[in-house]
Short mmCIF file of C-alpha atoms in Angstrom, two decimals:
data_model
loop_
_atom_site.label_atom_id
_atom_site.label_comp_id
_atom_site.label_asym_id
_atom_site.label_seq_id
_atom_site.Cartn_x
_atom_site.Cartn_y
_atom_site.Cartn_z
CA UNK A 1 95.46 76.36 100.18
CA UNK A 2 91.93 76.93 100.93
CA UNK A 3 89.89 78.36 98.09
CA UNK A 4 86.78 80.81 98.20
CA UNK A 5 83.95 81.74 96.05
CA UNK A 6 83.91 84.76 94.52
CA UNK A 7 84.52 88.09 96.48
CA UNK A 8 82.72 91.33 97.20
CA UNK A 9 84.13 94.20 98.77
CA UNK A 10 81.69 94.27 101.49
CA UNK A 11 82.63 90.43 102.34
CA UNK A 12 86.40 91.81 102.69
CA UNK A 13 85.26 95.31 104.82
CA UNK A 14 83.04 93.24 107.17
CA UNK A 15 85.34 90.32 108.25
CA UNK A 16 88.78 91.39 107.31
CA UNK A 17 89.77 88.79 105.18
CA UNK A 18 87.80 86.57 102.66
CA UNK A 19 84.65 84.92 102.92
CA UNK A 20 82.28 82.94 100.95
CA UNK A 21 79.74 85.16 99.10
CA UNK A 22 76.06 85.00 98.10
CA UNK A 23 75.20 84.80 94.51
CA UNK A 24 75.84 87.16 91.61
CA UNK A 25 71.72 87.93 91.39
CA UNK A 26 72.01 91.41 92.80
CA UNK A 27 75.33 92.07 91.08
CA UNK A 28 74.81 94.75 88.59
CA UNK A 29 78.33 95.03 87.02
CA UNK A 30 78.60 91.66 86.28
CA UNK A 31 75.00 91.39 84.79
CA UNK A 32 75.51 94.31 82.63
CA UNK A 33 78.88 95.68 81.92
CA UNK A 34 80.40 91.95 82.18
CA UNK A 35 77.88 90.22 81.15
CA UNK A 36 79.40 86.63 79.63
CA UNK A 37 78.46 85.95 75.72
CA UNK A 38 81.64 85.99 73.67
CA UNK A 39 83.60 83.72 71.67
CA UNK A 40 87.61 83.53 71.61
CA UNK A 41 87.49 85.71 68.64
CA UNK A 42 85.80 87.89 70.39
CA UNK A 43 88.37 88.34 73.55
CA UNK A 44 91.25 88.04 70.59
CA UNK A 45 89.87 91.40 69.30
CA UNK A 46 89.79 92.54 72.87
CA UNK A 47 93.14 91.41 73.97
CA UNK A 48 94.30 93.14 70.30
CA UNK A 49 92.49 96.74 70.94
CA UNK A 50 93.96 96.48 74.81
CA UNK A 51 97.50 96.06 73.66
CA UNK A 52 98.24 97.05 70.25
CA UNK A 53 97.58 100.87 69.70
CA UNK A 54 98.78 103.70 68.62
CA UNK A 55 101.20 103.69 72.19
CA UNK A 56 103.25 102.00 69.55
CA UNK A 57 104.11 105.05 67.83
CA UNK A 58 106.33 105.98 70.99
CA UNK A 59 108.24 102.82 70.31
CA UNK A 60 111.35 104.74 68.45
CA UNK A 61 111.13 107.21 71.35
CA UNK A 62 111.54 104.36 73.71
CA UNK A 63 114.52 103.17 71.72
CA UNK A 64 116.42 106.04 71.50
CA UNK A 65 117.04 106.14 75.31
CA UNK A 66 118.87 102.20 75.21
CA UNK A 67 120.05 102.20 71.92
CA UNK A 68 119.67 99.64 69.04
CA UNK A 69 120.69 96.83 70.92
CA UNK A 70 119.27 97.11 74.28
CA UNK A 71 115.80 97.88 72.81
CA UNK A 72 115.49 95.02 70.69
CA UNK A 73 116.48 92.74 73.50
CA UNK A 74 113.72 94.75 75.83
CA UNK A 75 111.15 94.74 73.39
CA UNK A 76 111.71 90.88 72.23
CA UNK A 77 111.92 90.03 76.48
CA UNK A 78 108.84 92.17 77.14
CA UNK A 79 106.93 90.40 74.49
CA UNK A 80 107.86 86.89 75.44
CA UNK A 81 107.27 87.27 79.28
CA UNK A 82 104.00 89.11 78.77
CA UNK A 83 102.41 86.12 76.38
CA UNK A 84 103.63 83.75 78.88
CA UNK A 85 102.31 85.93 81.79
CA UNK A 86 99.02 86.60 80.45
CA UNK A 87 98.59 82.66 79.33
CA UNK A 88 99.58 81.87 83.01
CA UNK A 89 96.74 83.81 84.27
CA UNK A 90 93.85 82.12 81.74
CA UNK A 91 95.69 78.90 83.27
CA UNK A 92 94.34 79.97 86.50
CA UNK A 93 90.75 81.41 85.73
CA UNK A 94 90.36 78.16 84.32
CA UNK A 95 91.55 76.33 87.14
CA UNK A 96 89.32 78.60 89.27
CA UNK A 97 86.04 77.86 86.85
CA UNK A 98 86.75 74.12 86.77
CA UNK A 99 86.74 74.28 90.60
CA UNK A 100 83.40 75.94 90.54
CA UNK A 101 84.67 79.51 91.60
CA UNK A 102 84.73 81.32 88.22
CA UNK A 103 86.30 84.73 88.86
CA UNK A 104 85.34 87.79 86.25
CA UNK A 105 87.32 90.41 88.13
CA UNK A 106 91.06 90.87 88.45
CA UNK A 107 90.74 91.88 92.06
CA UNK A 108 88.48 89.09 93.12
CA UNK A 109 91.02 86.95 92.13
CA UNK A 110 93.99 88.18 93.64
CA UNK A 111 92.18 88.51 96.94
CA UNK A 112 90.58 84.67 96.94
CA UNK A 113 93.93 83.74 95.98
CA UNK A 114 96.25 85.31 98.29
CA UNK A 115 94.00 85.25 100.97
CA UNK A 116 94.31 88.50 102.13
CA UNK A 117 92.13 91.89 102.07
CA UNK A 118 94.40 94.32 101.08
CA UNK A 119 95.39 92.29 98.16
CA UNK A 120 91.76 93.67 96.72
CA UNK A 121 92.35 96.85 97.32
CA UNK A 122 96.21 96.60 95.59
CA UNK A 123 94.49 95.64 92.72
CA UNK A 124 91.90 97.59 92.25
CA UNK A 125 93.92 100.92 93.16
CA UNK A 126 96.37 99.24 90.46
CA UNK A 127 93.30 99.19 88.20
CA UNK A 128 92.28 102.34 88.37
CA UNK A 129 95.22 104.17 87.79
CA UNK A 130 95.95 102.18 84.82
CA UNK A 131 92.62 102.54 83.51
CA UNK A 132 92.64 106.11 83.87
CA UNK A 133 96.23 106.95 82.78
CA UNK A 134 94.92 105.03 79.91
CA UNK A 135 92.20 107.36 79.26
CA UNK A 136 93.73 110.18 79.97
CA UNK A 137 96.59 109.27 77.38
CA UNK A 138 94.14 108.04 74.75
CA UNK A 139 92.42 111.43 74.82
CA UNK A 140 95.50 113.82 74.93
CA UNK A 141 96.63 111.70 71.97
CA UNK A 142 93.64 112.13 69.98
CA UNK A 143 93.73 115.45 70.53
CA UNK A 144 97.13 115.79 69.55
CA UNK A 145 96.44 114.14 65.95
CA UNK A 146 92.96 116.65 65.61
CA UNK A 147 95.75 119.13 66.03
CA UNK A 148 98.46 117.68 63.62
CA UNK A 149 95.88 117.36 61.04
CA UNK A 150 94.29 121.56 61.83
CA UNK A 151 97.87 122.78 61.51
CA UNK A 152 98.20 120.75 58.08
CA UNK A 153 95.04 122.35 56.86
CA UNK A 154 95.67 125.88 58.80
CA UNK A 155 99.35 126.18 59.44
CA UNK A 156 98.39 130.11 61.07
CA UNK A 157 95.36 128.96 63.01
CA UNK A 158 95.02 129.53 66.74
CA UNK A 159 93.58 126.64 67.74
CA UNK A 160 95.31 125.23 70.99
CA UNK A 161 95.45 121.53 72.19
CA UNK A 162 93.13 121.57 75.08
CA UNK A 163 90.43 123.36 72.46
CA UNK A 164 91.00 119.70 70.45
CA UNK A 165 90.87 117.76 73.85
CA UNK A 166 87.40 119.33 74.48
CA UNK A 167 85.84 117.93 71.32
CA UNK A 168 87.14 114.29 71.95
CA UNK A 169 85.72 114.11 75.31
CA UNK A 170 82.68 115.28 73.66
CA UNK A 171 82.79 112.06 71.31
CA UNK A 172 83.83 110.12 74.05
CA UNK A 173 80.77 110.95 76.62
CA UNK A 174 78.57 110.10 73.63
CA UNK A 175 80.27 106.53 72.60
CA UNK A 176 80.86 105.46 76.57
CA UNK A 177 77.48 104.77 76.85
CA UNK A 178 77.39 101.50 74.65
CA UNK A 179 76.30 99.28 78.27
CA UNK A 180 78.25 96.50 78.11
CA UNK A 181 82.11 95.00 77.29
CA UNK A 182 80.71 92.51 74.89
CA UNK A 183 78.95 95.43 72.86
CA UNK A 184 82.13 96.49 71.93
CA UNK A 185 83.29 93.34 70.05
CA UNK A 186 82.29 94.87 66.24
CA UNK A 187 84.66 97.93 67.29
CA UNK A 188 87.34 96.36 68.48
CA UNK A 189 87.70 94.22 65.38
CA UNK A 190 87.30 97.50 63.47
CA UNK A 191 90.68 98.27 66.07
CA UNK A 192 92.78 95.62 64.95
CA UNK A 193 92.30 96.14 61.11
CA UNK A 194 93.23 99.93 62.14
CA UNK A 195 96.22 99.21 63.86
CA UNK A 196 97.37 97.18 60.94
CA UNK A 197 96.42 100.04 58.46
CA UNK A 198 98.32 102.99 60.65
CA UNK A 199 101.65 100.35 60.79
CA UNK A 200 102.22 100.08 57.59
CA UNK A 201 101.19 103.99 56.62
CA UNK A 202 103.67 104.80 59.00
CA UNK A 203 106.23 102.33 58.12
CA UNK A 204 106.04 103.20 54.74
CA UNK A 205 106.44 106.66 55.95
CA UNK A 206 109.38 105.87 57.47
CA UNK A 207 111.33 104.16 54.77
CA UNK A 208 110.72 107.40 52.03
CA UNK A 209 111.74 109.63 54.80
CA UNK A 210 115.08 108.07 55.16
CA UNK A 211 115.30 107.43 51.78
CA UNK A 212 114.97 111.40 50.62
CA UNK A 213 118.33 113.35 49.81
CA UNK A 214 117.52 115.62 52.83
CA UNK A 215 117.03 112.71 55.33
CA UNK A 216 117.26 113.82 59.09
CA UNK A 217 120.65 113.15 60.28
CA UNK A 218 120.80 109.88 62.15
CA UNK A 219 122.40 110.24 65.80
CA UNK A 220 122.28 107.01 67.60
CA UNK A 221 123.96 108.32 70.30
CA UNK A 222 123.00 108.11 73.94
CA UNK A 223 122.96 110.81 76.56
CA UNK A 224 127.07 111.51 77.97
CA UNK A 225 126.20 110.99 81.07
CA UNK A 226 126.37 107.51 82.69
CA UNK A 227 123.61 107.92 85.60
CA UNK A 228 121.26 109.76 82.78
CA UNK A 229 121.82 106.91 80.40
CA UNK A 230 120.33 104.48 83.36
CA UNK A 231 117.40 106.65 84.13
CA UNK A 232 116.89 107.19 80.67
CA UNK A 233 117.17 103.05 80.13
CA UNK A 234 114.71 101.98 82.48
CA UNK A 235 112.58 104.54 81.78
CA UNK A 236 112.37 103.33 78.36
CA UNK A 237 111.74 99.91 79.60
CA UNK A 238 108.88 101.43 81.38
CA UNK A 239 107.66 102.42 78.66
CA UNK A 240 107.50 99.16 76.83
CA UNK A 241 106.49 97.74 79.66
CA UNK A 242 102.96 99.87 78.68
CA UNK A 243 102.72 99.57 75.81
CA UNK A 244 102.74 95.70 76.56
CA UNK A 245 100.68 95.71 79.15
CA UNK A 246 96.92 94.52 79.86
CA UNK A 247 95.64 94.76 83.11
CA UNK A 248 92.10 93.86 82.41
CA UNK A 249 92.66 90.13 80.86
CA UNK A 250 90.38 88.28 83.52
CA UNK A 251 88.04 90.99 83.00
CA UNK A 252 88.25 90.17 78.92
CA UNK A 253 88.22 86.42 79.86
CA UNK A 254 84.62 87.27 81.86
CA UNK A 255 82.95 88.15 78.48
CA UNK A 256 83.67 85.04 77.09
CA UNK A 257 80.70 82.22 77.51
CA UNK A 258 81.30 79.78 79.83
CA UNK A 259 83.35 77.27 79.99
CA UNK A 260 86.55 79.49 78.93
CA UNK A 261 88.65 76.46 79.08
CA UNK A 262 90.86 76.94 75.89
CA UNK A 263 89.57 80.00 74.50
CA UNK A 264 91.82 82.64 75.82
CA UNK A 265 94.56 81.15 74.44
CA UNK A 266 93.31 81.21 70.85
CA UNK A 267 92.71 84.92 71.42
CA UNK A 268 96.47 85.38 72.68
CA UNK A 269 97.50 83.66 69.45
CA UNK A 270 95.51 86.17 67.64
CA UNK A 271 96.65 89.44 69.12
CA UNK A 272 100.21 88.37 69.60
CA UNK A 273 100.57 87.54 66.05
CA UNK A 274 99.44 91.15 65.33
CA UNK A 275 101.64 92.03 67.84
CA UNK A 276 104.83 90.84 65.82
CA UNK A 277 104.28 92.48 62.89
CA UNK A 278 103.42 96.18 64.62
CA UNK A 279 105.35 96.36 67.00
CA UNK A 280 109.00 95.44 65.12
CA UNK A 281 107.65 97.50 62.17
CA UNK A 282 106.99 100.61 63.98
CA UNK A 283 109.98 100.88 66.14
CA UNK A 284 112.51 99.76 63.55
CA UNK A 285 111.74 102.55 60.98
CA UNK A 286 110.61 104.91 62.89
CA UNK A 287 114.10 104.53 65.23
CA UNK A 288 116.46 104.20 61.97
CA UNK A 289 115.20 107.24 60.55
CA UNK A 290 115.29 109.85 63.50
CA UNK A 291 117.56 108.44 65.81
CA UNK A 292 117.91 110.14 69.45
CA UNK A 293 115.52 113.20 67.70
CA UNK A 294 112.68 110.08 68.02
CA UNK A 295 108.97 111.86 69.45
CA UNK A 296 106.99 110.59 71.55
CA UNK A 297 104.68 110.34 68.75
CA UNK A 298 106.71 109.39 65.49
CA UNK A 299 103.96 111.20 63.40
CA UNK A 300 105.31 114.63 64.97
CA UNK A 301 109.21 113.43 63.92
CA UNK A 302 107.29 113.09 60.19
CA UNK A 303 105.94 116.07 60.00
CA UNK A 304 107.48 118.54 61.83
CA UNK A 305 106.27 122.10 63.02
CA UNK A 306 109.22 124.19 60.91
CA UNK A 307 109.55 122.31 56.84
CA UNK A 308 107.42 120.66 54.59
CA UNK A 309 106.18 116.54 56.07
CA UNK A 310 108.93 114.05 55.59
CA UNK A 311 106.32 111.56 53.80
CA UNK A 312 103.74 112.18 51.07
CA UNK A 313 100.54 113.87 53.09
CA UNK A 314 97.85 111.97 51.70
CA UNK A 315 99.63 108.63 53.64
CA UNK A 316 100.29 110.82 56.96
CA UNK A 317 96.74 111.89 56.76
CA UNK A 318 94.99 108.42 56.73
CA UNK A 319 97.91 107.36 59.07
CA UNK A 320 96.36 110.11 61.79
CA UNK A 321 92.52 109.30 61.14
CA UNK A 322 93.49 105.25 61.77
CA UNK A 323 94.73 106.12 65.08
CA UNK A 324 92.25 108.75 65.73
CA UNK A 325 89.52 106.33 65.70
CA UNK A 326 91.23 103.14 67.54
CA UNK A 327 92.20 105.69 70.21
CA UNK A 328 88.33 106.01 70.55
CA UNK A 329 88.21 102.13 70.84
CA UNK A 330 90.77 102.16 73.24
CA UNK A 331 89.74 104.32 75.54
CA UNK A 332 86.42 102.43 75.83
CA UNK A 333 88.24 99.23 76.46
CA UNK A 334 90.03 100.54 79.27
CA UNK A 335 87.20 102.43 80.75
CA UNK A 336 84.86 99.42 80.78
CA UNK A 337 86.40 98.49 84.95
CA UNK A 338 85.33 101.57 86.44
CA UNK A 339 82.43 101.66 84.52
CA UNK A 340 81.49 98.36 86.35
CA UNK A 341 83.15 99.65 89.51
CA UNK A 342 80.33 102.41 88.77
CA UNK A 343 77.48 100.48 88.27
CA UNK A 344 77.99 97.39 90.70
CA UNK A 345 77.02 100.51 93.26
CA UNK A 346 74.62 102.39 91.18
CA UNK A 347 72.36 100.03 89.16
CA UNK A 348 69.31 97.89 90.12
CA UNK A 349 69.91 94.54 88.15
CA UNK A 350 66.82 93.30 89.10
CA UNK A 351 65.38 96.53 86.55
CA UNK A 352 66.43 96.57 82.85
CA UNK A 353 69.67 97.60 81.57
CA UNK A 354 67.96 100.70 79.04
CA UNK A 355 65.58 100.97 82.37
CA UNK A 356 65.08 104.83 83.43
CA UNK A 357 66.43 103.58 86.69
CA UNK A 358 69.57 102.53 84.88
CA UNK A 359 69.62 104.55 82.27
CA UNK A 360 70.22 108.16 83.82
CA UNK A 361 72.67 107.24 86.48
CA UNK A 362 74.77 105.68 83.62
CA UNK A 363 74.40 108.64 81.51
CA UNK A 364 75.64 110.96 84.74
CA UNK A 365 78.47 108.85 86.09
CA UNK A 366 80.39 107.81 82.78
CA UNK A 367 79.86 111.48 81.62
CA UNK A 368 81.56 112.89 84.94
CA UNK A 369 84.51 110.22 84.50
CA UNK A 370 85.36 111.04 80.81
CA UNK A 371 84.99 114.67 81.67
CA UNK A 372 87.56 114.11 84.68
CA UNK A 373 89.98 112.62 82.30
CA UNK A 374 89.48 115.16 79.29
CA UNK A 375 90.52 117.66 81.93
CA UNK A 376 93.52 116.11 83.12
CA UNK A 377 94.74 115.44 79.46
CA UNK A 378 94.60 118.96 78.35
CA UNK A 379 96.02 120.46 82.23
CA UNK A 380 98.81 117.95 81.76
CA UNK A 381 99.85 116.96 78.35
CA UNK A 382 103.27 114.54 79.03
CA UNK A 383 102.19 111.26 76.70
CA UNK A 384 105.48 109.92 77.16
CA UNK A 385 105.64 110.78 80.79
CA UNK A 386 102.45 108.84 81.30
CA UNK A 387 103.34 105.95 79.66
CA UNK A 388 106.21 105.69 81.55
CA UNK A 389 104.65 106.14 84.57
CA UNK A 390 101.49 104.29 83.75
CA UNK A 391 103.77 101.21 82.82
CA UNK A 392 106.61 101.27 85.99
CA UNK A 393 103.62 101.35 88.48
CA UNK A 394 100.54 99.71 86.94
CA UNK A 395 101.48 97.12 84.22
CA UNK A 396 104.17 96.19 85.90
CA UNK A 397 102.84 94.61 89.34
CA UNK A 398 99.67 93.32 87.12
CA UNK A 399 101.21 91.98 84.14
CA UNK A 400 104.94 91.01 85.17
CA UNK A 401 104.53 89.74 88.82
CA UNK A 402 101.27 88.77 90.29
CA UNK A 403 100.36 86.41 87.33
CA UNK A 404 103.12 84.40 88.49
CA UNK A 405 102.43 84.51 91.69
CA UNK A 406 99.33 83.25 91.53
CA UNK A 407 99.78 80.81 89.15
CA UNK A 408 102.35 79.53 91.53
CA UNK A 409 99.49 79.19 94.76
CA UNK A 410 97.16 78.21 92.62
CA UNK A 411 98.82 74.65 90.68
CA UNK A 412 101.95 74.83 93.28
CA UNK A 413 104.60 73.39 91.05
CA UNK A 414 107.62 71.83 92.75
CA UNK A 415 110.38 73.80 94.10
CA UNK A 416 112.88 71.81 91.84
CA UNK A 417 110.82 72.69 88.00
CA UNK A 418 111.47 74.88 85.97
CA UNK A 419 108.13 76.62 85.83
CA UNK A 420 109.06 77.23 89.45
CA UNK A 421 112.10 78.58 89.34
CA UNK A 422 111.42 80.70 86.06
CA UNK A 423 108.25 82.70 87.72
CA UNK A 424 110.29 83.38 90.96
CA UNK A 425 112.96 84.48 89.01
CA UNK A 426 110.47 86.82 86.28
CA UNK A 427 109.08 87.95 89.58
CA UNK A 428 112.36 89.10 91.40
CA UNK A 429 113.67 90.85 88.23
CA UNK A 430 110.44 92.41 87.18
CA UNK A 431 109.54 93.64 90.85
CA UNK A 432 113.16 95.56 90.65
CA UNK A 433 112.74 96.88 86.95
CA UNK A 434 109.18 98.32 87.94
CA UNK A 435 111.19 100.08 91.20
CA UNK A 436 113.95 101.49 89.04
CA UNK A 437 111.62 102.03 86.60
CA UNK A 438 108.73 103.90 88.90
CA UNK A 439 111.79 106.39 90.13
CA UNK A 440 113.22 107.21 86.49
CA UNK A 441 109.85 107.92 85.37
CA UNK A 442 108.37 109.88 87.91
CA UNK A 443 112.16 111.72 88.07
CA UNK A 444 111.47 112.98 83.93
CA UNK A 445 107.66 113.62 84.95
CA UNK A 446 108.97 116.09 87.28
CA UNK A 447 111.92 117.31 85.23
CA UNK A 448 109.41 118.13 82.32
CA UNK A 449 106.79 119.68 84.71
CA UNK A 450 109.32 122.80 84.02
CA UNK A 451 108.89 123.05 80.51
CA UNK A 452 105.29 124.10 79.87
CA UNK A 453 102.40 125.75 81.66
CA UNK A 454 99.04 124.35 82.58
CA UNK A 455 96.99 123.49 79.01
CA UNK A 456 99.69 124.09 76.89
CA UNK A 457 98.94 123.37 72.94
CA UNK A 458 102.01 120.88 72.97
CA UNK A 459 102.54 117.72 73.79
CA UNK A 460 105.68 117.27 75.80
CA UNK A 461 108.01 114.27 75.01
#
């Protein structure tokens, strides 16, 4: 296979294909926003803040459409396929640095790889929808727990969801300006400690709420009807498949200082063993106690609109501000590719990065972007809908079928290996859940869509 340097979108447009490229020198995203000075701690906190967030707390809700048994087996399956998926694809930056290519976008890579044009634009249409849906979710969800926590302190007031959305895009214009990935590495460690505090507040939760003498009953039960139980399966899965998924991890590989040979791996080791202990934690008490009644967002199931909260308040409070603030750092995270989408067009590198030059079309462009996705969140609040969606289409390709792929091009094992074999085979299955999985989705999406009006005050499940 021949390999090219690294790829512009202007190489692709102008001959159809790939091409070798000039230099990075007038290449403002990867100057600024990817600009390459981190350690594997560093992408570890990264990786962490990327996967493990409050999307967790939908977890139960994903259970209670396969049951106890089919969403343990998902959920372990997921977990082990992504850590080898996402370790196959440092495997081939590295290859790709060692060769003297080093790639620092996800789309670049695909492209050089495959050899073909449209694979850039696959990916980066991927990308974008992922990073957005992200954004959009992050927002709606924070404005969800601004809401759980008014109606705690106001149970008459009249404050409605989208009034909540408006004042975390407000916080969000102001904190998307920090200019580069690597800037973010204090708050993302700040992330991973949060994640770990909102866990166990809400595991703890859990456990006194089913311990109570007026428990919720516990209905394990699935739907009656065969074809609903499938949708509602691989919709589930899809939603797993999110809450699993990356996306961005050659982007996070690009802030680490070269040569990244070994270091990604540390930081998968890192998040992964945060991973195990949120992830089983939050969807095994939070599915034993509510069952098939699981929300979207298990802090709704704990305290409820019509009752008294099933946990002590002062632990469901801090629970809500913990994921009130990572949802802040996630957002950023996943906003940080069109940001350099952004700014590869609209910034001078050759002028400083707090230049007036820089400065104002930054300040305009990420403004209009979180604004577009603040809007979106309050027109259409479906959290679990998006996730779903979000995870069938976007995670799925990225995180469950091109890493093999190109890991397969790139070191071409032989045809009679395992490693062989087991990619094709991750590939085939994964390319079929994500089909099944796109159709469920969008099928719910579109059953909900008749269940609320445009910016209602509740978030539907």
């Amino acid at each position: 296979m021949e390999s090219f340097p690294l790829l512009t979108s202007s190489d692709i447009i102008e001959n159809g294909f790939t091409a070798k490229v000039t230099a990075r020198d007038d290449d403002a995203g990867a100057a600024f926003v990817l600009e390459s000075k981190g350690e594997w701690w560093h992408a570890g906190f990264h990786l962490t803040t990327a996967i493990v967030g409050p999307s967790i707390l939908a977890l139960p809700f994903a259970f209670r459409g396969m049951g106890w048994g089919l969403g343990f087996f998902s959920l372990t399956v997921m977990g082990a396929v992504t850590f080898y998926s996402y370790y196959l694809m440092s495997l081939v930056l590295e290859h790709c640095e060692k060769s003297g290519h080093r790639h620092i976008r996800f789309r670049e890579l695909a492209a050089d790889i495959l050899g073909s044009g449209w694979m850039f634009y696959f990916v980066i249409f991927i990308q974008t929808a992922i990073n957005t849906g992200i954004a959009i979710g992050c927002i709606l969800l924070a404005g969800d727990c601004l809401q759980i926590m008014y109606k705690e302190i106001q149970p008459d007031g009249t404050w409605k969801l989208y009034e909540f959305i408006a004042i975390v895009t407000g916080v969000m214009i102001f904190l998307s300006q920090m200019p580069t990935f690597h800037s973010l590495r204090h708050i993302n460690l700040v992330s991973l400690f949060l994640s770990l505090g909102y866990t166990f507040l809400v595991t703890g939760a859990c456990i006194y709420a089913g311990t109570l003498k007026d428990a919720p009953p516990r209905d394990y039960s699935l739907e009656d009807s065969s074809a609903s139980r499938i949708f509602s399966a691989f919709t589930s899965i899809s939603i797993i498949a999110a809450i699993f998924g990356n996306g961005i991890l050659p982007e996070i590989q690009a802030t680490l200082a070269p040569p990244a040979t070994g270091k990604m791996v540390k930081g998968l080791v890192m998040c992964y063993s945060v991973i195990c202990i949120t992830f089983y934690a939050a969807a095994i008490s939070g599915y034993w106690v509510f069952g098939n009644k699981a929300s979207s967002n298990i802090l709704n199931s704990l305290m409820p609109d019509e009752g008294p909260a099933l946990a002590p308040t002062w632990v469901l409070g801090l629970a809500v501000i913990f994921v009130l603030l990572q949802l802040f750092a996630i957002a950023l995270i996943y906003s940080q590719v069109a940001y350099e989408i952004m700014e590869k067009k609209s910034a001078d590198v050759k002028q400083g990065l707090f230049s007036k030059r820089n400065l104002i079309p930054r300040i305009i462009l990420r403004s209009l972007y979180v604004i577009f996705c603040g809007f979106f969140a309050a027109m259409l609040p479906f959290f679990g809908d998006i996730s779903a969606v979000v995870g069938a289409i976007g995670f799925i390709p990225l995180d469950f079928v091109l890493p093999m792929l190109l890991y397969n091009l790139t070191y071409k094992p032989r045809r009679s290996s395992y490693t062989y074999w087991v990619n094709n085979a991750i590939m085939i299955v994964f390319t079929c859940v994500g089909l099944l999985g796109s159709f469920s989705s969008v099928r719910k999406l579109i059953h909900d869509a008749s269940k609320f009006k445009p910016f209602s005050s509740d978030v539907v499940d």
